XYZ file of N, CA, C and O in Angstrom:
488
model
N -3.907 -33.299 37.951
C -2.466 -33.152 37.903
C -2.117 -31.673 37.750
O -2.680 -30.965 36.922
N -1.191 -31.218 38.550
C -0.792 -29.818 38.514
C 0.076 -29.552 37.290
O 0.974 -30.323 36.956
N -0.225 -28.447 36.624
C 0.570 -28.060 35.446
C 1.865 -27.415 35.921
O 1.908 -26.738 36.931
N 2.902 -27.606 35.142
C 4.182 -27.009 35.498
C 4.139 -25.505 35.232
O 3.344 -25.011 34.434
N 5.023 -24.799 35.893
C 5.108 -23.359 35.674
C 5.500 -23.059 34.229
O 5.005 -22.115 33.638
N 6.363 -23.894 33.665
C 6.741 -23.672 32.271
C 5.541 -23.849 31.348
O 5.357 -23.071 30.405
N 4.708 -24.851 31.616
C 3.502 -25.044 30.809
C 2.580 -23.828 30.909
O 2.013 -23.387 29.903
N 2.428 -23.296 32.125
C 1.579 -22.120 32.314
C 2.094 -20.935 31.504
O 1.326 -20.243 30.840
N 3.412 -20.708 31.578
C 4.007 -19.583 30.849
C 3.869 -19.811 29.344
O 3.446 -18.912 28.606
N 4.218 -20.998 28.884
C 4.123 -21.286 27.447
C 2.688 -21.150 26.943
O 2.458 -20.622 25.854
N 1.716 -21.610 27.728
C 0.310 -21.479 27.326
C -0.095 -20.023 27.205
O -0.793 -19.630 26.264
N 0.334 -19.207 28.153
C -0.017 -17.780 28.107
C 0.634 -17.111 26.899
O 0.003 -16.310 26.202
N 1.872 -17.423 26.637
C 2.549 -16.830 25.487
C 1.911 -17.285 24.181
O 1.821 -16.507 23.226
N 1.423 -18.522 24.149
C 0.701 -19.000 22.959
C -0.625 -18.259 22.807
O -1.062 -17.990 21.682
N -1.247 -17.897 23.927
C -2.464 -17.074 23.864
C -2.168 -15.729 23.209
O -2.989 -15.196 22.473
N -1.005 -15.199 23.490
C -0.627 -13.881 22.974
C -0.233 -13.962 21.502
O -0.666 -13.145 20.697
N 0.604 -14.939 21.169
C 1.215 -14.956 19.833
C 0.794 -16.119 18.948
O 1.227 -16.202 17.805
N -0.018 -17.015 19.451
C -0.422 -18.167 18.660
C 0.496 -19.353 18.899
O 1.575 -19.220 19.470
N 0.046 -20.508 18.453
C 0.812 -21.734 18.665
C 2.093 -21.801 17.844
O 3.056 -22.448 18.240
N 2.088 -21.170 16.698
C 3.279 -21.151 15.850
C 3.589 -19.715 15.438
O 3.342 -19.304 14.309
N 4.142 -18.949 16.373
C 4.385 -17.536 16.093
C 5.444 -17.328 15.008
O 6.436 -18.048 14.947
N 5.180 -16.338 14.178
C 6.141 -15.956 13.156
C 7.199 -15.037 13.752
O 7.212 -14.772 14.956
N 8.075 -14.514 12.910
C 9.159 -13.651 13.391
C 8.673 -12.424 14.162
O 9.253 -12.068 15.192
N 7.613 -11.785 13.694
C 7.112 -10.594 14.385
C 6.571 -10.950 15.766
O 6.831 -10.238 16.751
N 5.845 -12.056 15.841
C 5.293 -12.482 17.126
C 6.405 -12.932 18.077
O 6.361 -12.652 19.278
N 7.409 -13.606 17.528
C 8.561 -14.020 18.345
C 9.275 -12.797 18.919
O 9.663 -12.795 20.086
N 9.427 -11.777 18.103
C 10.073 -10.551 18.570
C 9.245 -9.894 19.672
O 9.795 -9.410 20.670
N 7.929 -9.877 19.493
C 7.037 -9.323 20.518
C 7.185 -10.089 21.826
O 7.316 -9.492 22.899
N 7.170 -11.413 21.759
C 7.325 -12.223 22.963
C 8.668 -11.968 23.630
O 8.750 -11.865 24.857
N 9.705 -11.859 22.833
C 11.027 -11.570 23.383
C 11.043 -10.251 24.131
O 11.590 -10.157 25.236
N 10.438 -9.220 23.537
C 10.380 -7.911 24.199
C 9.565 -7.982 25.484
O 9.948 -7.409 26.506
N 8.451 -8.679 25.447
C 7.589 -8.819 26.618
C 8.340 -9.504 27.759
O 8.333 -9.025 28.900
N 9.000 -10.596 27.446
C 9.721 -11.346 28.474
C 10.898 -10.539 29.014
O 11.099 -10.439 30.230
N 11.676 -9.939 28.122
C 12.831 -9.149 28.576
C 12.398 -7.960 29.417
O 13.037 -7.633 30.420
N 11.299 -7.330 29.051
C 10.772 -6.216 29.841
C 10.403 -6.689 31.250
O 10.727 -6.041 32.241
N 9.736 -7.837 31.317
C 9.368 -8.384 32.623
C 10.622 -8.675 33.457
O 10.696 -8.312 34.633
N 11.604 -9.306 32.830
C 12.830 -9.651 33.552
C 13.589 -8.417 34.028
O 14.208 -8.444 35.102
N 13.521 -7.338 33.267
C 14.233 -6.116 33.641
C 13.498 -5.327 34.723
O 14.122 -4.762 35.611
N 12.182 -5.264 34.652
C 11.412 -4.392 35.542
C 11.004 -5.043 36.861
O 10.834 -4.349 37.861
N 10.850 -6.340 36.875
C 10.310 -6.993 38.062
C 11.212 -6.894 39.292
O 10.695 -6.650 40.391
N 12.526 -7.049 39.182
C 13.336 -6.930 40.405
C 13.138 -5.589 41.127
O 12.990 -5.561 42.354
N 13.092 -4.500 40.397
C 12.859 -3.197 41.034
C 11.451 -3.124 41.620
O 11.242 -2.534 42.684
N 10.498 -3.740 40.939
C 9.135 -3.764 41.447
C 9.021 -4.533 42.748
O 8.308 -4.123 43.671
N 9.733 -5.638 42.844
C 9.721 -6.421 44.080
C 10.473 -5.673 45.185
O 10.063 -5.701 46.343
N 11.550 -4.977 44.828
C 12.249 -4.151 45.825
C 11.308 -3.091 46.396
O 11.284 -2.859 47.609
N 10.534 -2.469 45.533
C 9.575 -1.456 45.994
C 8.496 -2.109 46.858
O 8.096 -1.546 47.878
N 8.047 -3.285 46.482
C 7.066 -3.997 47.295
C 7.639 -4.275 48.680
O 6.943 -4.123 49.692
N 8.896 -4.655 48.734
C 9.557 -4.900 50.016
C 9.505 -3.650 50.894
O 9.188 -3.726 52.086
N 9.820 -2.507 50.312
C 9.752 -1.244 51.057
C 8.346 -0.989 51.584
O 8.166 -0.591 52.737
N 7.362 -1.215 50.737
C 5.980 -0.965 51.123
C 5.501 -1.941 52.194
O 4.729 -1.562 53.081
N 5.942 -3.184 52.113
C 5.582 -4.163 53.140
C 6.181 -3.787 54.491
O 5.645 -4.131 55.532
N 7.281 -3.074 54.456
C 7.978 -2.720 55.689
C 7.649 -1.307 56.180
O 8.275 -0.831 57.111
N 6.690 -0.660 55.552
C 6.376 0.656 56.089
C 5.559 1.549 55.198
O 5.425 2.732 55.481
N 5.017 1.028 54.141
C 4.188 1.848 53.276
C 2.738 1.828 53.715
O 2.341 1.023 54.558
N 1.977 2.701 53.158
C 0.550 2.693 53.461
C -0.135 1.595 52.652
O 0.348 1.177 51.601
N -1.248 1.139 53.151
C -1.914 0.004 52.516
C -2.463 0.346 51.135
O -2.524 -0.534 50.272
N -2.838 1.594 50.898
C -3.343 1.952 49.566
C -2.247 1.819 48.513
O -2.469 1.255 47.440
N -1.067 2.325 48.818
C 0.049 2.224 47.882
C 0.489 0.772 47.731
O 0.776 0.321 46.615
N 0.501 0.039 48.830
C 0.844 -1.379 48.781
C -0.135 -2.128 47.885
O 0.270 -2.924 47.039
N -1.419 -1.870 48.045
C -2.445 -2.530 47.239
C -2.232 -2.240 45.757
O -2.255 -3.147 44.924
N -2.024 -0.970 45.413
C -1.830 -0.585 44.015
C -0.589 -1.240 43.420
O -0.611 -1.720 42.276
N 0.481 -1.265 44.198
C 1.727 -1.831 43.686
C 1.606 -3.344 43.524
O 2.056 -3.903 42.506
N 1.021 -4.012 44.498
C 0.823 -5.463 44.394
C -0.087 -5.788 43.210
O 0.139 -6.776 42.498
N -1.084 -4.942 42.973
C -1.983 -5.145 41.835
C -1.207 -5.073 40.521
O -1.405 -5.906 39.628
N -0.324 -4.091 40.397
C 0.476 -3.946 39.176
C 1.392 -5.155 38.973
O 1.502 -5.683 37.851
N 2.029 -5.619 40.050
C 2.899 -6.794 39.940
C 2.094 -8.039 39.586
O 2.547 -8.880 38.804
N 0.912 -8.156 40.153
C 0.035 -9.292 39.836
C -0.302 -9.291 38.353
O -0.232 -10.325 37.688
N -0.636 -8.127 37.823
C -0.970 -8.020 36.407
C 0.196 -8.387 35.514
O 0.031 -9.112 34.526
N 1.385 -7.928 35.867
C 2.578 -8.252 35.073
C 2.856 -9.751 35.084
O 3.156 -10.345 34.046
N 2.766 -10.349 36.259
C 3.005 -11.788 36.362
C 1.944 -12.572 35.594
O 2.254 -13.547 34.914
N 0.703 -12.127 35.681
C -0.379 -12.797 34.946
C -0.167 -12.685 33.448
O -0.421 -13.643 32.704
N 0.288 -11.524 32.998
C 0.490 -11.298 31.562
C 1.481 -12.267 30.942
O 1.372 -12.594 29.764
N 2.458 -12.720 31.725
C 3.440 -13.643 31.161
C 3.171 -15.097 31.568
O 3.951 -15.980 31.264
N 2.070 -15.316 32.286
C 1.677 -16.681 32.623
C 2.247 -17.233 33.911
O 2.165 -18.430 34.156
N 2.816 -16.376 34.744
C 3.360 -16.819 36.038
C 2.233 -16.815 37.071
O 2.171 -15.963 37.963
N 1.339 -17.790 36.949
C 0.113 -17.813 37.752
C 0.382 -17.939 39.249
O -0.280 -17.278 40.058
N 1.330 -18.766 39.634
C 1.608 -18.954 41.061
C 2.205 -17.688 41.673
O 1.872 -17.314 42.801
N 3.055 -17.022 40.937
C 3.622 -15.759 41.403
C 2.536 -14.692 41.465
O 2.443 -13.940 42.446
N 1.701 -14.641 40.456
C 0.592 -13.685 40.454
C -0.325 -13.915 41.657
O -0.844 -12.953 42.243
N -0.505 -15.168 42.052
C -1.363 -15.482 43.200
C -0.792 -14.909 44.495
O -1.549 -14.438 45.350
N 0.525 -14.922 44.641
C 1.135 -14.335 45.838
C 0.891 -12.829 45.853
O 0.503 -12.257 46.878
N 1.085 -12.179 44.703
C 0.825 -10.745 44.628
C -0.651 -10.444 44.888
O -0.988 -9.433 45.520
N -1.533 -11.317 44.427
C -2.973 -11.141 44.659
C -3.291 -11.211 46.152
O -4.136 -10.446 46.647
N -2.636 -12.103 46.861
C -2.842 -12.201 48.306
C -2.416 -10.909 49.006
O -3.095 -10.445 49.925
N -1.293 -10.349 48.577
C -0.825 -9.087 49.155
C -1.844 -7.988 48.853
O -2.211 -7.200 49.738
N -2.305 -7.952 47.612
C -3.299 -6.946 47.216
C -4.560 -7.067 48.063
O -5.080 -6.065 48.567
N -5.062 -8.275 48.235
C -6.286 -8.484 49.008
C -6.099 -8.112 50.468
O -6.977 -7.501 51.081
N -4.963 -8.464 51.035
C -4.686 -8.104 52.425
C -4.649 -6.587 52.584
O -5.253 -6.039 53.509
N -3.958 -5.923 51.681
C -3.864 -4.458 51.755
C -5.232 -3.814 51.573
O -5.547 -2.817 52.245
N -6.050 -4.388 50.715
C -7.405 -3.874 50.518
C -8.195 -3.950 51.834
O -9.020 -3.092 52.130
N -7.908 -4.976 52.622
C -8.582 -5.162 53.914
C -7.904 -4.352 55.027
O -8.311 -4.435 56.185
N -6.861 -3.582 54.670
C -6.181 -2.743 55.647
C -5.108 -3.462 56.437
O -4.659 -2.983 57.470
N -4.667 -4.596 55.939
C -3.694 -5.430 56.630
C -2.423 -5.532 55.801
O -2.496 -5.687 54.582
N -1.276 -5.458 56.461
C 0.002 -5.647 55.778
C 0.525 -7.032 56.146
O 0.765 -7.313 57.318
N 0.665 -7.915 55.156
C 1.169 -9.264 55.459
C 2.598 -9.232 55.985
O 3.330 -8.266 55.766
N 2.986 -10.301 56.635
C 4.342 -10.417 57.167
C 5.349 -10.241 56.026
O 5.333 -11.017 55.058
N 6.211 -9.225 56.128
C 7.151 -8.946 55.030
C 8.096 -10.110 54.731
O 8.292 -10.468 53.571
N 8.684 -10.686 55.759
C 9.670 -11.742 55.530
C 9.032 -12.972 54.896
O 9.577 -13.543 53.949
N 7.895 -13.382 55.409
C 7.197 -14.540 54.852
C 6.775 -14.280 53.409
O 6.998 -15.102 52.516
N 6.201 -13.111 53.170
C 5.722 -12.765 51.831
C 6.868 -12.681 50.835
O 6.789 -13.239 49.737
N 7.929 -12.005 51.218
C 9.071 -11.862 50.311
C 9.767 -13.200 50.082
O 10.278 -13.460 48.984
N 9.753 -14.069 51.079
C 10.297 -15.409 50.907
C 9.502 -16.205 49.883
O 10.078 -16.899 49.036
N 8.184 -16.093 49.955
C 7.332 -16.790 48.991
C 7.567 -16.252 47.577
O 7.630 -17.016 46.612
N 7.694 -14.926 47.478
C 7.953 -14.319 46.171
C 9.301 -14.784 45.630
O 9.413 -15.156 44.456
N 10.310 -14.804 46.481
C 11.649 -15.241 46.042
C 11.617 -16.690 45.568
O 12.253 -17.036 44.556
N 10.877 -17.534 46.262
C 10.772 -18.946 45.847
C 10.105 -19.066 44.477
O 10.577 -19.814 43.616
N 9.021 -18.332 44.288
C 8.332 -18.382 42.997
C 9.209 -17.822 41.883
O 9.264 -18.371 40.792
N 9.904 -16.731 42.177
C 10.781 -16.159 41.164
C 11.908 -17.122 40.810
O 12.302 -17.219 39.647
N 12.412 -17.837 41.790
C 13.480 -18.799 41.527
C 13.015 -19.897 40.574
O 13.819 -20.478 39.842
N 11.726 -20.167 40.565
C 11.174 -21.165 39.658
C 10.831 -20.583 38.295
O 10.996 -21.248 37.272
N 10.349 -19.343 38.275
C 9.825 -18.757 37.039
C 10.893 -18.029 36.218
O 10.908 -18.130 34.995
N 11.773 -17.305 36.869
C 12.731 -16.487 36.114
C 13.633 -17.309 35.192
O 13.865 -16.902 34.044
N 14.134 -18.473 35.615
C 14.933 -19.270 34.673
C 14.133 -19.718 33.448
O 14.667 -19.785 32.337
N 12.865 -19.990 33.639
C 11.997 -20.361 32.515
C 11.906 -19.184 31.545
O 12.037 -19.350 30.336
N 11.688 -17.996 32.096
C 11.563 -16.812 31.249
C 12.865 -16.505 30.524
O 12.857 -16.120 29.356
N 13.984 -16.676 31.215
C 15.275 -16.440 30.577
C 15.490 -17.414 29.415
O 15.970 -17.026 28.354
N 15.109 -18.668 29.625
C 15.213 -19.662 28.556
C 14.318 -19.291 27.376
O 14.753 -19.319 26.226
N 13.076 -18.882 27.672
C 12.141 -18.523 26.601
C 12.572 -17.249 25.885
O 12.348 -17.120 24.684
N 13.177 -16.319 26.616
C 13.678 -15.094 25.976
C 14.756 -15.447 24.960
O 14.828 -14.844 23.882
N 15.569 -16.432 25.289
C 16.605 -16.887 24.361
C 16.025 -17.571 23.127
O 16.612 -17.532 22.055
N 14.855 -18.187 23.287
C 14.199 -18.847 22.171
C 13.467 -17.860 21.275
O 13.228 -18.150 20.094
N 13.067 -16.734 21.844
C 12.233 -15.764 21.106
C 13.037 -14.966 20.097
O 14.193 -14.755 20.194
């Protein structure tokens, strides 16, 4: 059975702060989530630029950074899309921008509301 995206995110956050985080851990999680929510849109905008005309080395590095950020907060499916971009760029190939950005937008539409809800809980 496939785990939900919310379960993945909650499990990762529990890895970071424990199953019953105290006030300090809750504050840390809140900062982590809010930072992700604030920085990721600009990061995806930059990825869009790179998919449409950047060099593969810069694309690879940027996709790697986005993959790491998504992994850090437990967005495994989103991280997998960034990993595919990273691997393609490593092979000297630029994936189709529209298809790739569409997949990212779909994953973000599923994950960002979860993160916003969890940020409110933190």
